[in-house]
Amino acid sequence: MTPLETLVRSHVENVGPLSVAEYMSLCLSHPEHGYYMAREPFGREGDFITAPEISQMFGELLGLWAVATWQALGSPSRFALLELGPGRGTLMADALRAASGHEAFIKAVTVHIVEMSPALIAQQQKTLEGASATTQWHAALDSALAASEGPLIVLANEFLDALPIHQFVRTEDGWHERGVGMVEGKLAFIVNESAADDDVQSYCEQLSSDSGAIVEISPAVVAVVGELASAITSRGGAALIIDYGYEVSAAGETLQAVKGHDYTDLFASPGEADLTAHVNFGAVAGAAMRAGATSFGPLAQGDFLGRTGIHQRAERLAETNPLHRDAVAAAHARLTLPNQMGTLFKVLAVAQPGFTPPAFGSAQTVSA
Ligand code: SAH
């Protein structure tokens, strides 16, 4: 039994079931035993691999997107480049390297990082040693916003999928929140006896009225996007939100546990598997718009990377490193092809009113 499972069991026995959101947040961010708090989960040896770890092209293209955005904003003399949940820090290191030829950008930028994990902060500091910009770390978005100045250019890759979600189940007598309790001596889903609030009932019922249907709602995602979008609205700037997810709100269960590059049971090893949920991009767009910002896309990741020049970048990389031609081609395919990360992963932009971020020229906007 993992140390976190012992904690969860004793909570269930002494206090009662946890909500799915509480379970998710304990598993990921318990100060001592949370998944992200003590370990480095990325890469071949870890549990999963993210786009910046697949190829340097990903961070480089985002860095050049940040330069183009800064220029389109009128090249402000001070601004904040903010990244949410940078993992090992690879994306930011590649972005700053690609941007380093643009002296005025480098002179104007201060990098701000939001990261809750002390172990990952140490790793990020190592990765960003010698980078061309000064960097400050913050445990949460509010402190990063308070400490930074000027317009914001924000990058968030696979950050929102780690924020807690609530799940609701359609029963004979309406929608009830799902919880985590004990069934026959094991951790398992339970259904709360009391019915969910009226507004949750009516939201869920619009999506399905099938018995057993599940709807996921993430107030944490809405809060983070709202806070970010209102800062962008008042200070100016734009954000790129990249994640796997869906565009149109729908019933369905997407909470998943991954360990050693494979799916595992949600209750098999609490604190030792990554827990994520697909992002509801309609809800993200809605939160941005309610805060007064404009939302663009989401574009499919393959489309966004195509618009920012990945094909040319891959060609050039292969020419300068002929020995790595196959590896570059494989990474290019993995990031962009529809049957790989090209379609499931999506890129949504949040922008100050009246500003169309680079690459989003003719992008459709999902309705909230
Ligand atoms: N962007 C990186 C890592 C994604 S994993 C990449 O693409 O490789 C999620 C990251 O978000 C980790 O760095 C994790 O520690 C951080 N994180 C998750 N929830 C967080 C929260 N509530 N506050 C701050 N950081 C968080």
Coordinates of N, CA and C in Angstrom, one line a residue, residues 189-356:
F189 N -15.1 4.0 -6.2 CA -16.0 5.1 -6.3 C -17.3 4.8 -5.5
I190 N -17.9 5.8 -5.0 CA -19.2 5.7 -4.3 C -20.0 6.9 -4.9
V191 N -21.3 6.8 -4.7 CA -22.2 7.9 -5.1 C -22.8 8.6 -3.9
N192 N -22.6 9.9 -3.8 CA -23.2 10.6 -2.6 C -24.7 10.4 -2.5
E193 N -25.1 10.3 -1.3 CA -26.6 10.1 -1.1 C -27.4 11.4 -1.4
S194 N -26.8 12.5 -1.1 CA -27.6 13.7 -1.4 C -27.4 14.2 -2.8
A195 N -28.4 14.8 -3.4 CA -28.4 15.2 -4.8 C -27.5 16.4 -4.9
A196 N -27.0 16.6 -6.2 CA -26.2 17.8 -6.5 C -27.1 19.0 -6.5
D197 N -26.4 20.2 -6.4 CA -27.1 21.5 -6.4 C -27.9 21.6 -7.7
D198 N -28.9 22.5 -7.7 CA -29.8 22.7 -8.9 C -29.0 23.1 -10.1
D199 N -28.1 24.0 -10.0 CA -27.4 24.5 -11.2 C -26.6 23.4 -11.8
V200 N -26.0 22.5 -11.0 CA -25.2 21.3 -11.5 C -26.2 20.4 -12.2
Q201 N -27.4 20.2 -11.5 CA -28.4 19.3 -12.1 C -28.8 19.7 -13.5
S202 N -29.0 21.0 -13.7 CA -29.5 21.4 -15.0 C -28.4 21.4 -16.0
Y203 N -27.2 21.8 -15.6 CA -26.0 21.7 -16.6 C -25.9 20.2 -17.0
C204 N -25.8 19.3 -16.1 CA -25.6 17.9 -16.4 C -26.7 17.3 -17.3
E205 N -28.0 17.7 -16.9 CA -29.1 17.1 -17.6 C -29.2 17.5 -19.1
Q206 N -28.6 18.7 -19.4 CA -28.6 19.2 -20.8 C -27.7 18.3 -21.6
L207 N -26.7 17.7 -20.9 CA -25.7 16.9 -21.6 C -26.1 15.4 -21.8
S208 N -26.8 14.9 -20.8 CA -27.3 13.5 -20.9 C -28.4 13.3 -19.9
S209 N -29.3 12.4 -20.2 CA -30.2 11.9 -19.2 C -30.2 10.4 -19.1
D210 N -29.1 9.8 -19.6 CA -29.0 8.4 -19.5 C -28.6 7.9 -18.1
S211 N -29.2 6.9 -17.6 CA -28.9 6.4 -16.3 C -27.4 5.9 -16.3
G212 N -26.6 6.4 -15.3 CA -25.2 6.0 -15.2 C -24.3 6.9 -15.9
A213 N -24.8 7.9 -16.6 CA -24.0 8.9 -17.4 C -23.1 9.6 -16.3
I214 N -21.9 10.0 -16.8 CA -21.0 10.8 -15.9 C -20.7 12.1 -16.6
V215 N -20.7 13.2 -15.8 CA -20.3 14.5 -16.3 C -19.2 15.1 -15.4
E216 N -18.2 15.6 -16.0 CA -17.0 16.2 -15.3 C -17.1 17.7 -15.3
I217 N -16.8 18.3 -14.2 CA -16.8 19.8 -14.1 C -15.5 20.2 -13.3
S218 N -14.8 21.2 -13.8 CA -13.6 21.6 -13.1 C -13.7 23.1 -12.7
P219 N -14.1 23.4 -11.5 CA -14.1 24.8 -11.1 C -12.7 25.3 -11.0
A220 N -11.7 24.4 -10.8 CA -10.3 24.8 -10.7 C -9.8 25.4 -12.0
V221 N -10.2 24.7 -13.1 CA -9.8 25.1 -14.5 C -10.4 26.5 -14.7
V222 N -11.7 26.6 -14.4 CA -12.4 27.9 -14.7 C -11.8 29.0 -13.9
A223 N -11.4 28.7 -12.6 CA -10.8 29.8 -11.8 C -9.5 30.2 -12.3
V224 N -8.6 29.3 -12.7 CA -7.3 29.7 -13.2 C -7.4 30.4 -14.5
V225 N -8.2 30.0 -15.4 CA -8.4 30.6 -16.7 C -9.0 32.0 -16.5
G226 N -10.0 32.1 -15.6 CA -10.6 33.4 -15.3 C -9.6 34.4 -14.8
E227 N -8.8 34.0 -13.9 CA -7.8 34.8 -13.2 C -6.8 35.3 -14.3
L228 N -6.3 34.4 -15.1 CA -5.4 34.7 -16.1 C -5.9 35.6 -17.2
A229 N -7.2 35.3 -17.6 CA -7.8 36.1 -18.6 C -8.1 37.6 -18.1
S230 N -8.4 37.7 -16.8 CA -8.7 39.1 -16.4 C -7.4 39.9 -16.3
A231 N -6.3 39.2 -15.9 CA -5.0 39.9 -15.9 C -4.7 40.3 -17.4
I232 N -4.9 39.4 -18.3 CA -4.6 39.7 -19.7 C -5.5 40.9 -20.2
T233 N -6.7 40.9 -19.8 CA -7.6 42.0 -20.2 C -7.1 43.3 -19.7
S234 N -6.7 43.3 -18.4 CA -6.3 44.6 -17.9 C -4.9 45.0 -18.2
R235 N -4.0 44.1 -18.3 CA -2.6 44.4 -18.5 C -2.1 44.3 -20.0
G236 N -3.0 43.6 -20.8 CA -2.6 43.3 -22.2 C -1.9 42.0 -22.3
G237 N -1.9 41.5 -23.5 CA -1.1 40.2 -23.8 C -1.9 39.1 -24.3
A238 N -1.4 37.9 -24.3 CA -2.0 36.7 -24.8 C -1.5 35.5 -24.2
A239 N -2.3 34.4 -24.2 CA -1.9 33.1 -23.6 C -2.1 32.0 -24.6
L240 N -1.2 31.0 -24.5 CA -1.4 29.8 -25.3 C -1.7 28.7 -24.3
I241 N -2.8 28.0 -24.5 CA -3.2 26.9 -23.6 C -3.2 25.6 -24.4
I242 N -2.3 24.7 -24.1 CA -2.2 23.5 -24.9 C -2.4 22.3 -24.1
D243 N -3.3 21.4 -24.6 CA -3.6 20.3 -23.8 C -4.4 19.3 -24.6
Y244 N -4.7 18.1 -24.0 CA -5.6 17.2 -24.7 C -7.0 17.4 -24.1
G245 N -8.0 17.4 -25.0 CA -9.3 17.7 -24.5 C -10.3 17.7 -25.6
Y246 N -11.5 18.2 -25.3 CA -12.6 18.2 -26.2 C -13.2 19.6 -26.3
E247 N -13.9 19.9 -27.4 CA -14.3 21.3 -27.7 C -15.7 21.6 -27.2
V248 N -16.5 20.5 -27.3 CA -17.9 20.7 -27.0 C -18.3 19.9 -25.7
S249 N -18.8 20.6 -24.7 CA -19.2 19.9 -23.5 C -20.0 18.7 -23.8
A250 N -19.6 17.6 -23.1 CA -20.3 16.3 -23.4 C -20.2 15.5 -22.1
A251 N -21.2 14.5 -22.0 CA -21.1 13.6 -20.9 C -19.9 12.6 -21.2
G252 N -19.3 12.0 -20.2 CA -18.3 11.1 -20.4 C -17.2 11.2 -19.4
E253 N -16.5 10.0 -19.1 CA -15.5 10.0 -18.1 C -14.2 10.0 -18.7
T254 N -13.3 11.0 -18.3 CA -12.0 11.1 -18.9 C -10.9 11.0 -17.9
L255 N -11.2 11.0 -16.6 CA -10.2 10.9 -15.6 C -9.4 9.6 -15.8
Q256 N -8.1 9.7 -15.8 CA -7.3 8.6 -16.1 C -6.0 8.6 -15.2
A257 N -5.5 7.4 -15.0 CA -4.2 7.2 -14.2 C -3.2 6.6 -15.2
V258 N -2.0 7.2 -15.2 CA -0.9 6.7 -16.1 C 0.4 6.4 -15.2
K259 N 0.9 5.3 -15.4 CA 2.2 4.9 -14.7 C 3.1 4.1 -15.7
G260 N 4.3 4.5 -15.8 CA 5.2 3.7 -16.7 C 4.7 3.6 -18.1
H261 N 4.2 4.7 -18.6 CA 3.7 4.9 -20.0 C 2.5 4.0 -20.3
D262 N 1.8 3.6 -19.2 CA 0.6 2.7 -19.4 C -0.5 3.2 -18.5
Y263 N -1.8 2.9 -19.0 CA -2.9 3.3 -18.1 C -2.9 2.3 -17.0
T264 N -3.3 2.8 -15.8 CA -3.4 1.9 -14.6 C -4.7 2.3 -13.9
D265 N -5.1 1.4 -13.0 CA -6.3 1.6 -12.2 C -6.2 2.9 -11.4
L266 N -7.3 3.7 -11.3 CA -7.2 5.0 -10.5 C -6.9 4.8 -9.1
F267 N -7.2 3.6 -8.5 CA -6.9 3.4 -7.1 C -5.8 2.4 -6.8
A268 N -5.0 2.0 -7.9 CA -4.0 1.0 -7.7 C -2.8 1.5 -6.9
S269 N -2.3 2.7 -7.2 CA -1.2 3.2 -6.5 C -1.2 4.7 -6.3
P270 N -2.1 5.2 -5.4 CA -2.3 6.6 -5.2 C -1.0 7.3 -4.9
G271 N -0.8 8.4 -5.6 CA 0.5 9.2 -5.3 C 1.6 8.7 -6.2
E272 N 1.5 7.5 -6.8 CA 2.6 7.0 -7.6 C 2.2 6.9 -9.1
A273 N 1.0 7.3 -9.5 CA 0.6 7.4 -10.9 C 0.1 8.8 -11.2
D274 N 0.3 9.2 -12.4 CA -0.2 10.6 -12.8 C -1.7 10.5 -13.0
L275 N -2.4 11.4 -12.4 CA -3.9 11.5 -12.7 C -4.2 12.7 -13.5
T276 N -4.9 12.5 -14.6 CA -5.3 13.7 -15.4 C -6.7 13.5 -15.9
A277 N -7.3 14.6 -16.4 CA -8.6 14.6 -17.0 C -8.5 15.4 -18.3
H278 N -9.3 15.0 -19.3 CA -9.3 15.8 -20.6 C -9.8 17.2 -20.2
V279 N -9.3 18.2 -21.0 CA -9.7 19.6 -20.7 C -11.0 19.9 -21.6
N280 N -11.9 20.6 -20.9 CA -13.1 21.0 -21.6 C -12.8 22.4 -22.2
F281 N -12.4 22.5 -23.5 CA -12.0 23.8 -24.1 C -13.2 24.8 -24.2
G282 N -14.4 24.2 -24.3 CA -15.6 25.1 -24.3 C -15.6 25.9 -22.9
A283 N -15.4 25.2 -21.8 CA -15.4 25.8 -20.5 C -14.2 26.8 -20.4
V284 N -13.1 26.5 -21.0 CA -11.9 27.4 -21.0 C -12.3 28.7 -21.7
A285 N -12.8 28.5 -22.9 CA -13.2 29.7 -23.7 C -14.2 30.6 -23.0
G286 N -15.2 29.9 -22.3 CA -16.2 30.6 -21.6 C -15.7 31.4 -20.5
A287 N -14.7 30.8 -19.7 CA -14.1 31.5 -18.6 C -13.3 32.7 -19.0
A288 N -12.6 32.6 -20.2 CA -11.8 33.7 -20.7 C -12.7 34.8 -21.1
M289 N -13.8 34.5 -21.8 CA -14.7 35.5 -22.3 C -15.5 36.2 -21.2
R290 N -15.8 35.5 -20.1 CA -16.5 36.1 -19.0 C -15.6 37.1 -18.3
A291 N -14.3 36.9 -18.4 CA -13.3 37.8 -17.8 C -13.0 39.0 -18.7
G292 N -13.6 39.1 -19.9 CA -13.4 40.2 -20.8 C -12.4 40.0 -21.9
A293 N -11.8 38.8 -21.9 CA -10.8 38.5 -22.9 C -11.4 37.9 -24.1
T294 N -10.6 37.8 -25.2 CA -11.1 37.1 -26.4 C -10.5 35.7 -26.4
S295 N -11.2 34.7 -27.0 CA -10.7 33.4 -27.1 C -10.6 32.9 -28.5
F296 N -9.5 32.3 -28.9 CA -9.4 31.8 -30.3 C -9.1 30.3 -30.3
G297 N -9.7 29.7 -31.3 CA -9.6 28.2 -31.4 C -10.5 27.5 -30.4
P298 N -10.1 26.2 -30.0 CA -8.7 25.7 -30.2 C -8.4 25.2 -31.6
L299 N -7.2 25.4 -32.0 CA -6.7 24.7 -33.2 C -6.1 23.4 -32.8
A300 N -6.2 22.4 -33.8 CA -5.5 21.1 -33.5 C -4.0 21.4 -33.4
Q301 N -3.3 20.7 -32.5 CA -1.9 21.0 -32.3 C -1.1 20.9 -33.7
G302 N -1.5 19.9 -34.5 CA -0.8 19.7 -35.8 C -1.0 21.0 -36.7
D303 N -2.2 21.5 -36.6 CA -2.5 22.7 -37.4 C -1.7 23.9 -36.9
F304 N -1.7 24.1 -35.5 CA -1.0 25.2 -34.9 C 0.5 25.2 -35.2
L305 N 1.1 24.0 -35.1 CA 2.5 23.8 -35.3 C 2.8 24.1 -36.8
G306 N 1.9 23.6 -37.7 CA 2.1 23.9 -39.1 C 2.1 25.4 -39.4
R307 N 1.1 26.1 -38.8 CA 1.1 27.6 -39.0 C 2.3 28.3 -38.4
T308 N 2.9 27.7 -37.4 CA 4.1 28.4 -36.8 C 5.4 27.9 -37.4
G309 N 5.3 27.0 -38.4 CA 6.5 26.7 -39.2 C 7.2 25.4 -38.9
I310 N 6.5 24.4 -38.3 CA 7.3 23.2 -37.9 C 7.8 22.5 -39.1
H311 N 7.2 22.5 -40.3 CA 7.6 21.8 -41.4 C 9.0 22.3 -41.8
Q312 N 9.1 23.6 -42.0 CA 10.4 24.2 -42.4 C 11.5 24.0 -41.3
R313 N 11.0 24.1 -40.0 CA 12.0 23.9 -38.9 C 12.6 22.5 -38.9
A314 N 11.7 21.5 -39.2 CA 12.1 20.1 -39.2 C 13.1 19.9 -40.4
E315 N 12.8 20.5 -41.5 CA 13.6 20.4 -42.7 C 15.0 20.9 -42.4
R316 N 15.1 22.1 -41.8 CA 16.4 22.8 -41.5 C 17.2 22.0 -40.4
L317 N 16.5 21.5 -39.4 CA 17.1 20.7 -38.4 C 17.8 19.4 -39.0
A318 N 17.0 18.8 -39.9 CA 17.5 17.6 -40.5 C 18.7 17.9 -41.4
E319 N 18.7 19.0 -42.1 CA 19.8 19.4 -43.0 C 21.1 19.7 -42.2
T320 N 20.9 20.3 -41.0 CA 22.1 20.6 -40.2 C 22.6 19.5 -39.4
N321 N 21.7 18.5 -39.1 CA 22.1 17.3 -38.4 C 21.7 16.0 -39.2
P322 N 22.4 15.8 -40.3 CA 22.0 14.6 -41.1 C 21.9 13.3 -40.4
L323 N 22.7 13.2 -39.3 CA 22.7 11.9 -38.6 C 21.4 11.7 -37.8
H324 N 20.7 12.9 -37.5 CA 19.5 12.8 -36.8 C 18.2 12.9 -37.6
R325 N 18.4 12.8 -39.0 CA 17.3 13.0 -39.9 C 16.1 12.1 -39.5
D326 N 16.3 10.9 -39.2 CA 15.2 10.0 -38.9 C 14.5 10.4 -37.6
A327 N 15.3 10.8 -36.6 CA 14.8 11.1 -35.3 C 13.9 12.4 -35.4
V328 N 14.4 13.4 -36.2 CA 13.7 14.6 -36.4 C 12.3 14.3 -37.1
A329 N 12.4 13.4 -38.1 CA 11.2 13.1 -38.9 C 10.2 12.4 -37.9
A330 N 10.7 11.5 -37.1 CA 9.8 10.8 -36.1 C 9.1 11.8 -35.2
A331 N 9.9 12.7 -34.7 CA 9.4 13.7 -33.7 C 8.3 14.6 -34.4
H332 N 8.7 15.0 -35.6 CA 7.8 15.9 -36.4 C 6.4 15.1 -36.6
A333 N 6.5 13.9 -36.9 CA 5.3 13.1 -37.1 C 4.5 12.9 -35.8
R334 N 5.2 12.7 -34.8 CA 4.5 12.4 -33.5 C 3.8 13.7 -33.0
L335 N 4.4 14.8 -33.2 CA 3.8 16.1 -32.7 C 2.6 16.5 -33.6
T336 N 2.6 16.2 -34.9 CA 1.7 16.8 -35.8 C 0.6 15.8 -36.4
L337 N 0.9 14.5 -36.5 CA 0.0 13.7 -37.3 C -1.3 13.4 -36.5
P338 N -2.4 13.4 -37.2 CA -3.7 13.2 -36.6 C -3.8 12.0 -35.7
N339 N -3.2 10.9 -36.1 CA -3.3 9.6 -35.3 C -2.3 9.6 -34.2
Q340 N -1.5 10.7 -34.1 CA -0.6 10.8 -32.9 C -1.0 12.0 -32.0
M341 N -0.1 13.0 -31.8 CA -0.6 14.1 -31.0 C -1.3 15.2 -31.7
G342 N -1.3 15.1 -33.0 CA -1.8 16.3 -33.8 C -3.2 16.7 -33.7
T343 N -4.1 15.8 -33.3 CA -5.5 16.2 -33.2 C -6.1 16.2 -31.8
L344 N -5.7 15.2 -31.0 CA -6.2 15.1 -29.7 C -5.7 16.3 -28.9
F345 N -4.4 16.7 -29.1 CA -3.9 17.9 -28.5 C -4.4 19.1 -29.2
K346 N -4.8 20.1 -28.4 CA -5.4 21.4 -29.0 C -4.7 22.6 -28.4
V347 N -4.8 23.7 -29.2 CA -4.1 24.9 -28.7 C -5.2 26.0 -28.8
L348 N -5.5 26.6 -27.6 CA -6.4 27.7 -27.5 C -5.7 28.9 -27.1
A349 N -6.0 30.1 -27.7 CA -5.4 31.3 -27.3 C -6.4 32.2 -26.6
V350 N -5.9 32.9 -25.6 CA -6.7 33.9 -24.9 C -6.0 35.2 -25.1
A351 N -6.7 36.2 -25.5 CA -6.0 37.5 -25.8 C -6.8 38.7 -25.3
Q352 N -6.0 39.8 -25.1 CA -6.6 41.1 -24.8 C -7.6 41.4 -25.8
P353 N -8.7 42.2 -25.5 CA -9.7 42.5 -26.5 C -9.1 43.2 -27.7
G354 N -9.5 42.8 -28.9 CA -9.1 43.5 -30.1 C -7.8 43.0 -30.7
F355 N -7.1 42.0 -30.0 CA -5.8 41.6 -30.5 C -6.0 40.1 -31.0
T356 N -5.5 39.9 -32.2 CA -5.5 38.5 -32.8 C -4.1 38.0 -32.7

